[in-house]
mmCIF file of C-alpha atoms in Angstrom:
data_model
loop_
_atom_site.group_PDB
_atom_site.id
_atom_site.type_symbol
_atom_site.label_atom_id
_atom_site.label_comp_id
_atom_site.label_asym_id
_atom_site.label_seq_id
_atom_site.Cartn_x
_atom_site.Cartn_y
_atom_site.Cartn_z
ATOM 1 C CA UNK D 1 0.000 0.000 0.000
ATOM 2 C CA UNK D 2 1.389 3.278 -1.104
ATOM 3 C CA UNK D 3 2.232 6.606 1.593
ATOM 4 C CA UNK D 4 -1.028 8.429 0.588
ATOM 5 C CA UNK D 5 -3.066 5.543 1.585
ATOM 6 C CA UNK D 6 -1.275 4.649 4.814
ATOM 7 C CA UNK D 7 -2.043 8.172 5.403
ATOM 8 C CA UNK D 8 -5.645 8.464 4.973
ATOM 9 C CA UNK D 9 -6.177 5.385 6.959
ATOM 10 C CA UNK D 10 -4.034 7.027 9.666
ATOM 11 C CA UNK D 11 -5.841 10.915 9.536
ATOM 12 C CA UNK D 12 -9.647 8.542 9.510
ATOM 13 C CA UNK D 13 -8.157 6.838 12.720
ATOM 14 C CA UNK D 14 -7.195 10.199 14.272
ATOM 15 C CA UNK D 15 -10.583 12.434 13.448
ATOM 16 C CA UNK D 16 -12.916 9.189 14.048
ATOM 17 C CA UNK D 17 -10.761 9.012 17.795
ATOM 18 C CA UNK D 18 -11.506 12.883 18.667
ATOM 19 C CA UNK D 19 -15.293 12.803 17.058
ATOM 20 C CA UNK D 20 -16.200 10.403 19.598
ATOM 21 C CA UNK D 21 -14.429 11.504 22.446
ATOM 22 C CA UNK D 22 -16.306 15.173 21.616
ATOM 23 C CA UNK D 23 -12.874 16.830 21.602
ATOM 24 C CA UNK D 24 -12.650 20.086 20.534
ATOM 25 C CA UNK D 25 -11.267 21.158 17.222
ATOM 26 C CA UNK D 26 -7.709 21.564 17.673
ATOM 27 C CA UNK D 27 -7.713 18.545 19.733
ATOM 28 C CA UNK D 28 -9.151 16.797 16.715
ATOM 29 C CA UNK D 29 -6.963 18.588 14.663
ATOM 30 C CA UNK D 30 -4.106 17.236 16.563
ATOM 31 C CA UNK D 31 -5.344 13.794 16.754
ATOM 32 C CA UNK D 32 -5.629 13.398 13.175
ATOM 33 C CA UNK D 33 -2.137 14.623 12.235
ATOM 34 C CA UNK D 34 -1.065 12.192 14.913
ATOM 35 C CA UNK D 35 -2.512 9.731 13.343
ATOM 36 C CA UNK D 36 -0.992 10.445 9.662
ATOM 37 C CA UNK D 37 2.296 10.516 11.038
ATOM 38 C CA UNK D 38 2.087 7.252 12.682
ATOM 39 C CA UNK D 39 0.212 5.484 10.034
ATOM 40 C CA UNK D 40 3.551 7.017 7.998
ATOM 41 C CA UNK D 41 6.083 5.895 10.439
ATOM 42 C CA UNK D 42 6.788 2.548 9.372
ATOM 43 C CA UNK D 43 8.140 3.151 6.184
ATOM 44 C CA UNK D 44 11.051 4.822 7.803
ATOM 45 C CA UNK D 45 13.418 2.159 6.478
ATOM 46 C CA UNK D 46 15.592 2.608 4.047
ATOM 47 C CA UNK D 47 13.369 1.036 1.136
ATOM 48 C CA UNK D 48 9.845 3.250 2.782
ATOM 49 C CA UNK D 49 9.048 6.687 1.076
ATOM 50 C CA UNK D 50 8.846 8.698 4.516
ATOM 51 C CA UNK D 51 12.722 7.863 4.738
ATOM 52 C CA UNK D 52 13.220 10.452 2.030
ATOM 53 C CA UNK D 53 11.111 13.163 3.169
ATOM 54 C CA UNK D 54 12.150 13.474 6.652
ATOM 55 C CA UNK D 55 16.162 13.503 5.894
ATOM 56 C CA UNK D 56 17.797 16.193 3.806
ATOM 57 C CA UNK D 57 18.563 15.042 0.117
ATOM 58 C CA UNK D 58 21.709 12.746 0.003
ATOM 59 C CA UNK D 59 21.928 14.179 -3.868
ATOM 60 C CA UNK D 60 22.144 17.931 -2.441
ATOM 61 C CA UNK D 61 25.260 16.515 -0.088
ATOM 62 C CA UNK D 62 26.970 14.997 -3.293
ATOM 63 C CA UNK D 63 26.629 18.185 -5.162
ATOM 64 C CA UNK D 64 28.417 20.403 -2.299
ATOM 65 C CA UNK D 65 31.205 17.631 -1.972
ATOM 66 C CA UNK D 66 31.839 17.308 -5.460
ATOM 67 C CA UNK D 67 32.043 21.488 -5.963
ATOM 68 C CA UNK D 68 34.126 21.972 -2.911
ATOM 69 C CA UNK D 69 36.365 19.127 -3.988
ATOM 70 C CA UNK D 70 36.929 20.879 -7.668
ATOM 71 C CA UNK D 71 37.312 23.788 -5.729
ATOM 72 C CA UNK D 72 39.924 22.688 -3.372
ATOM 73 C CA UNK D 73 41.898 20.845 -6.792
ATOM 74 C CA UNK D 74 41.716 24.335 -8.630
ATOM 75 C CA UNK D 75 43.362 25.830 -5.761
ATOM 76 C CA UNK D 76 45.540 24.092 -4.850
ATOM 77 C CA UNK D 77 47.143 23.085 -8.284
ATOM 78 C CA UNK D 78 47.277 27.235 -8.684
ATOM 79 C CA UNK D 79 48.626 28.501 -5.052
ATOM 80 C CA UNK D 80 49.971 25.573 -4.031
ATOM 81 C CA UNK D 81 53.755 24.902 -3.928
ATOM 82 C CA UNK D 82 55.131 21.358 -4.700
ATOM 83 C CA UNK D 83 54.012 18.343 -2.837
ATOM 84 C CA UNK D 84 51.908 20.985 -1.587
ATOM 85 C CA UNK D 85 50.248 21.222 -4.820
ATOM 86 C CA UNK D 86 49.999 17.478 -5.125
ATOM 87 C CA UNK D 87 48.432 16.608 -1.515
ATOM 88 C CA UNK D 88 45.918 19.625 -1.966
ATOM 89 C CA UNK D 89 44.534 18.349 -5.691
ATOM 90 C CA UNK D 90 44.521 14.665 -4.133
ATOM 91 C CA UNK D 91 42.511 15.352 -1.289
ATOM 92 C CA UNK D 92 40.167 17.080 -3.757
ATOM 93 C CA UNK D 93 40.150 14.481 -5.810
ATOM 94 C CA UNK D 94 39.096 11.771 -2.968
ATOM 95 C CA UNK D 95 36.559 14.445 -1.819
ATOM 96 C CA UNK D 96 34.857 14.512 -4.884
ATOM 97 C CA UNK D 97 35.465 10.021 -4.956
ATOM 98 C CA UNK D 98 33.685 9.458 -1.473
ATOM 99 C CA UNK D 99 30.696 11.900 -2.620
ATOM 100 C CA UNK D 100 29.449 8.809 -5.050
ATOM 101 C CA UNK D 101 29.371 7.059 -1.659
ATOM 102 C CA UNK D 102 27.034 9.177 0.102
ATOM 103 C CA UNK D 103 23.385 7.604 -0.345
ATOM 104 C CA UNK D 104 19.767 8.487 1.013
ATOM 105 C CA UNK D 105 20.507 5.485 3.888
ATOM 106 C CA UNK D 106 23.635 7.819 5.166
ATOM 107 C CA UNK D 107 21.672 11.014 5.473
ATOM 108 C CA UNK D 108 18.619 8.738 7.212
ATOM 109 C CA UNK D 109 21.142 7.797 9.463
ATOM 110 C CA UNK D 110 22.638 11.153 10.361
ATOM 111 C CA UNK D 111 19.683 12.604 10.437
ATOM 112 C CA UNK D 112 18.577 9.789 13.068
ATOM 113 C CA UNK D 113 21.799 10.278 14.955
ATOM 114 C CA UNK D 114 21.059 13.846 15.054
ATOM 115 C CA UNK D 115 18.012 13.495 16.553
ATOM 116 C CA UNK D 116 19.590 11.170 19.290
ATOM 117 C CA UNK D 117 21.937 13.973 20.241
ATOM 118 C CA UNK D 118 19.186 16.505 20.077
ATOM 119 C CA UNK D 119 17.388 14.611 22.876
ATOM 120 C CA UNK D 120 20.303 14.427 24.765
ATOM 121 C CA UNK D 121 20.954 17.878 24.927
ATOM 122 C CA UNK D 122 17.101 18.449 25.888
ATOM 123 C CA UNK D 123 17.146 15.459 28.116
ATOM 124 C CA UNK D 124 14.044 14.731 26.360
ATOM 125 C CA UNK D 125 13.628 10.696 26.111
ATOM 126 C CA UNK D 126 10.578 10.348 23.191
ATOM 127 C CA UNK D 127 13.033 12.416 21.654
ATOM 128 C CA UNK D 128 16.247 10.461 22.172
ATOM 129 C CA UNK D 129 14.236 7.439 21.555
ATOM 130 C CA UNK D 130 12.499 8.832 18.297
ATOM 131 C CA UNK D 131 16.409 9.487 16.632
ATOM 132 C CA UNK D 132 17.107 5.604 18.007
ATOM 133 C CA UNK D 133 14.648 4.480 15.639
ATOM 134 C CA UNK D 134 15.140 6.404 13.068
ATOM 135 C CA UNK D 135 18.540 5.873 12.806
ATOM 136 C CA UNK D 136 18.198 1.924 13.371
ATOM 137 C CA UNK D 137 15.843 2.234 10.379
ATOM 138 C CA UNK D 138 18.430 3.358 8.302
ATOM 139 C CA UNK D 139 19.881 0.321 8.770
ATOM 140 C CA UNK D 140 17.167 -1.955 8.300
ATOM 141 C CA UNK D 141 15.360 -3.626 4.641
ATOM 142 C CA UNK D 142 12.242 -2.308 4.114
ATOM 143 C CA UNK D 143 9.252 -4.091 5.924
ATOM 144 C CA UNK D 144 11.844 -5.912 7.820
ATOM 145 C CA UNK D 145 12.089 -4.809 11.716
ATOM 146 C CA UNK D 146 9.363 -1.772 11.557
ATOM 147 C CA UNK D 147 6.713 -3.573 10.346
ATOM 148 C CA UNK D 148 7.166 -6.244 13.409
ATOM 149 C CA UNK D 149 5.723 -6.280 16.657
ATOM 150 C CA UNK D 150 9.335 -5.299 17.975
ATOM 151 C CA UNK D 151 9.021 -2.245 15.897
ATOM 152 C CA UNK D 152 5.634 -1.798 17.414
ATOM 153 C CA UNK D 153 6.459 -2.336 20.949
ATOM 154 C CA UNK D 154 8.935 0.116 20.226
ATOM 155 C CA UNK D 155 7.181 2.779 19.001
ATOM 156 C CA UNK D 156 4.498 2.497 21.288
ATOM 157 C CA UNK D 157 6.966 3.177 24.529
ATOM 158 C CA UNK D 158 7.957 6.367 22.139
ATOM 159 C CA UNK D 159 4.436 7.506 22.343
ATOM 160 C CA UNK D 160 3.685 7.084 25.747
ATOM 161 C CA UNK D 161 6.254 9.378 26.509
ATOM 162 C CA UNK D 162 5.187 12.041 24.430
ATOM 163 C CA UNK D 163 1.414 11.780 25.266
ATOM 164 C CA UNK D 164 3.607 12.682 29.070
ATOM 165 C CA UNK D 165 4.665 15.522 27.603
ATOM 166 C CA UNK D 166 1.906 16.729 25.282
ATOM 167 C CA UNK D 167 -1.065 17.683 26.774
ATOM 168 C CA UNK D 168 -3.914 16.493 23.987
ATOM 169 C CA UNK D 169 -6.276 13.458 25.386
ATOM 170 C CA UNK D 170 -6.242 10.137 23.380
ATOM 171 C CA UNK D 171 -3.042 10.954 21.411
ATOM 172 C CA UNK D 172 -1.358 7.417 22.573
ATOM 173 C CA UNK D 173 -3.957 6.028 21.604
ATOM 174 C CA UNK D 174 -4.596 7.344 18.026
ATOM 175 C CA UNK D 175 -0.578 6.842 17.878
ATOM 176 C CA UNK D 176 -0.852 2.895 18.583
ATOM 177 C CA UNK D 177 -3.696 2.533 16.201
ATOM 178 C CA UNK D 178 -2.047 4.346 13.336
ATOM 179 C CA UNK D 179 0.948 2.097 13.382
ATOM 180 C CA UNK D 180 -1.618 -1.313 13.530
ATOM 181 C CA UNK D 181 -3.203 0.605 11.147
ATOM 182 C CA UNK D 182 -0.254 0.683 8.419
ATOM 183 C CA UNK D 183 0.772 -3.211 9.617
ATOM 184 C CA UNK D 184 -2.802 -4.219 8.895
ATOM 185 C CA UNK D 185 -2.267 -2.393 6.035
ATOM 186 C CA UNK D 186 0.439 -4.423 4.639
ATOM 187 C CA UNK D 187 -0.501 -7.655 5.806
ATOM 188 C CA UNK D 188 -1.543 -10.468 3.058
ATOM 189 C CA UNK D 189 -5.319 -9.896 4.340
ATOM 190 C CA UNK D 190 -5.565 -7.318 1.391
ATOM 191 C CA UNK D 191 -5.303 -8.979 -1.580
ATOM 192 C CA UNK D 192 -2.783 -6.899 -3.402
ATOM 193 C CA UNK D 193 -0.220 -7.733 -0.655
ATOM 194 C CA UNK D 194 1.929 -10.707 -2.299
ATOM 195 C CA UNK D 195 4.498 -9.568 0.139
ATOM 196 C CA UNK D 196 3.109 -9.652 3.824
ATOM 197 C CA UNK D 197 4.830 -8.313 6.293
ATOM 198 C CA UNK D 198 7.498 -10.355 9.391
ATOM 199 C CA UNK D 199 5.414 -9.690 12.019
ATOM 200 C CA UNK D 200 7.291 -11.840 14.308
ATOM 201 C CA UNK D 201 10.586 -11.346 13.797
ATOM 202 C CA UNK D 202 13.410 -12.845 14.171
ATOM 203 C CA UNK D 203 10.671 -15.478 13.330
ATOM 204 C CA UNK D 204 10.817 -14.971 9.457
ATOM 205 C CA UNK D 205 6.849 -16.231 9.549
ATOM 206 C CA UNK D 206 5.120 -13.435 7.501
ATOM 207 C CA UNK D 207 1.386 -12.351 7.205
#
């Protein structure tokens, strides 16, 4: 099932959640964007489309590397005086070699890691917890340990401690169901999903 999907199954979780517990607007408001993001989050892994969105574009990184490694070649080859010259254009040169290396997993990653020492330096756990996963996503297949009940479990400790620190009623709760919501989603009970999903990994068993 494709992001925009995931997404309206997640923002239907989140409005139906605050219509019934009469919640005021922004409450509903807030409940339904909730639930879009954690219907979305998931497909954090390398292979899922939110992986792209949320980190900055690898392709942007490999442009700067490779311009500021021509750069550093051109000047060092002109102000530069004999092995001088020679280290200068070299280093360049491998700049501009390890920029084919950067890829959309790296900046997932960093951007994961980034969050982890953001949290740290807020001593805010959901937070330092949120960059965890992120950044273990990074490392992951797609609809490998995210769409599991580890994942799950996982998440769900996330967004217990950030209903603690937001004050909007129900928000764990439309947070729990979103996720379910995308692993239903993905399951082999819809038709269209040849696939499945390993709910129970390490158990390779998928549904």
């Amino acid at each position: 099932m494709n992001g925009i999907s995931h997404a309206t199954i997640g923002s239907g979780i989140g409005l139906a959640v605050g219509i019934f517990s009469s919640a005021d607007y922004v409450t509903i408001g807030s409940l339904t964007l909730a639930g879009v993001v954690a219907a979305l989050v998931p497909d954090l892994d390398t292979g899922g489309n939110l992986a792209k969105k949320i980190s900055f574009s690898h392709k942007l990184l490999q442009n700067v590397m490779i311009l500021t490694g021509i750069i550093m070649m051109i000047y060092s080859w002109v102000n530069g005086i004999g092995i001088e010259k020679l280290i200068g254009v070299g280093i360049g040169f491998a700049v501009i070699m390890i920029s084919k290396m950067v890829s959309q997993k790296m900046m997932l990653l960093l951007t994961g890691l980034g969050a982890v020492l953001l949290g740290i330096m807020l001593s805010i756990l959901w937070i330092t917890l949120s960059g965890i996963y992120v950044a273990a996503a990074s490392l992951l297949p797609h609809r490998s340990y995210t769409h599991s009940l580890i994942g799950l479990s996982f998440f769900s400790y996330i967004a217990h401690l950030f209903s603690l620190s937001i004050p909007v009623e129900n928000i764990f709760i439309v947070c729990v169901l979103g996720y379910i919501s995308h692993l239903i989603a993905d399951m082999r009970l819809i038709p269209t999903n040849k696939r499945g999903i390993p709910l129970l990994l390490p158990f390779p068993v998928k549904f």
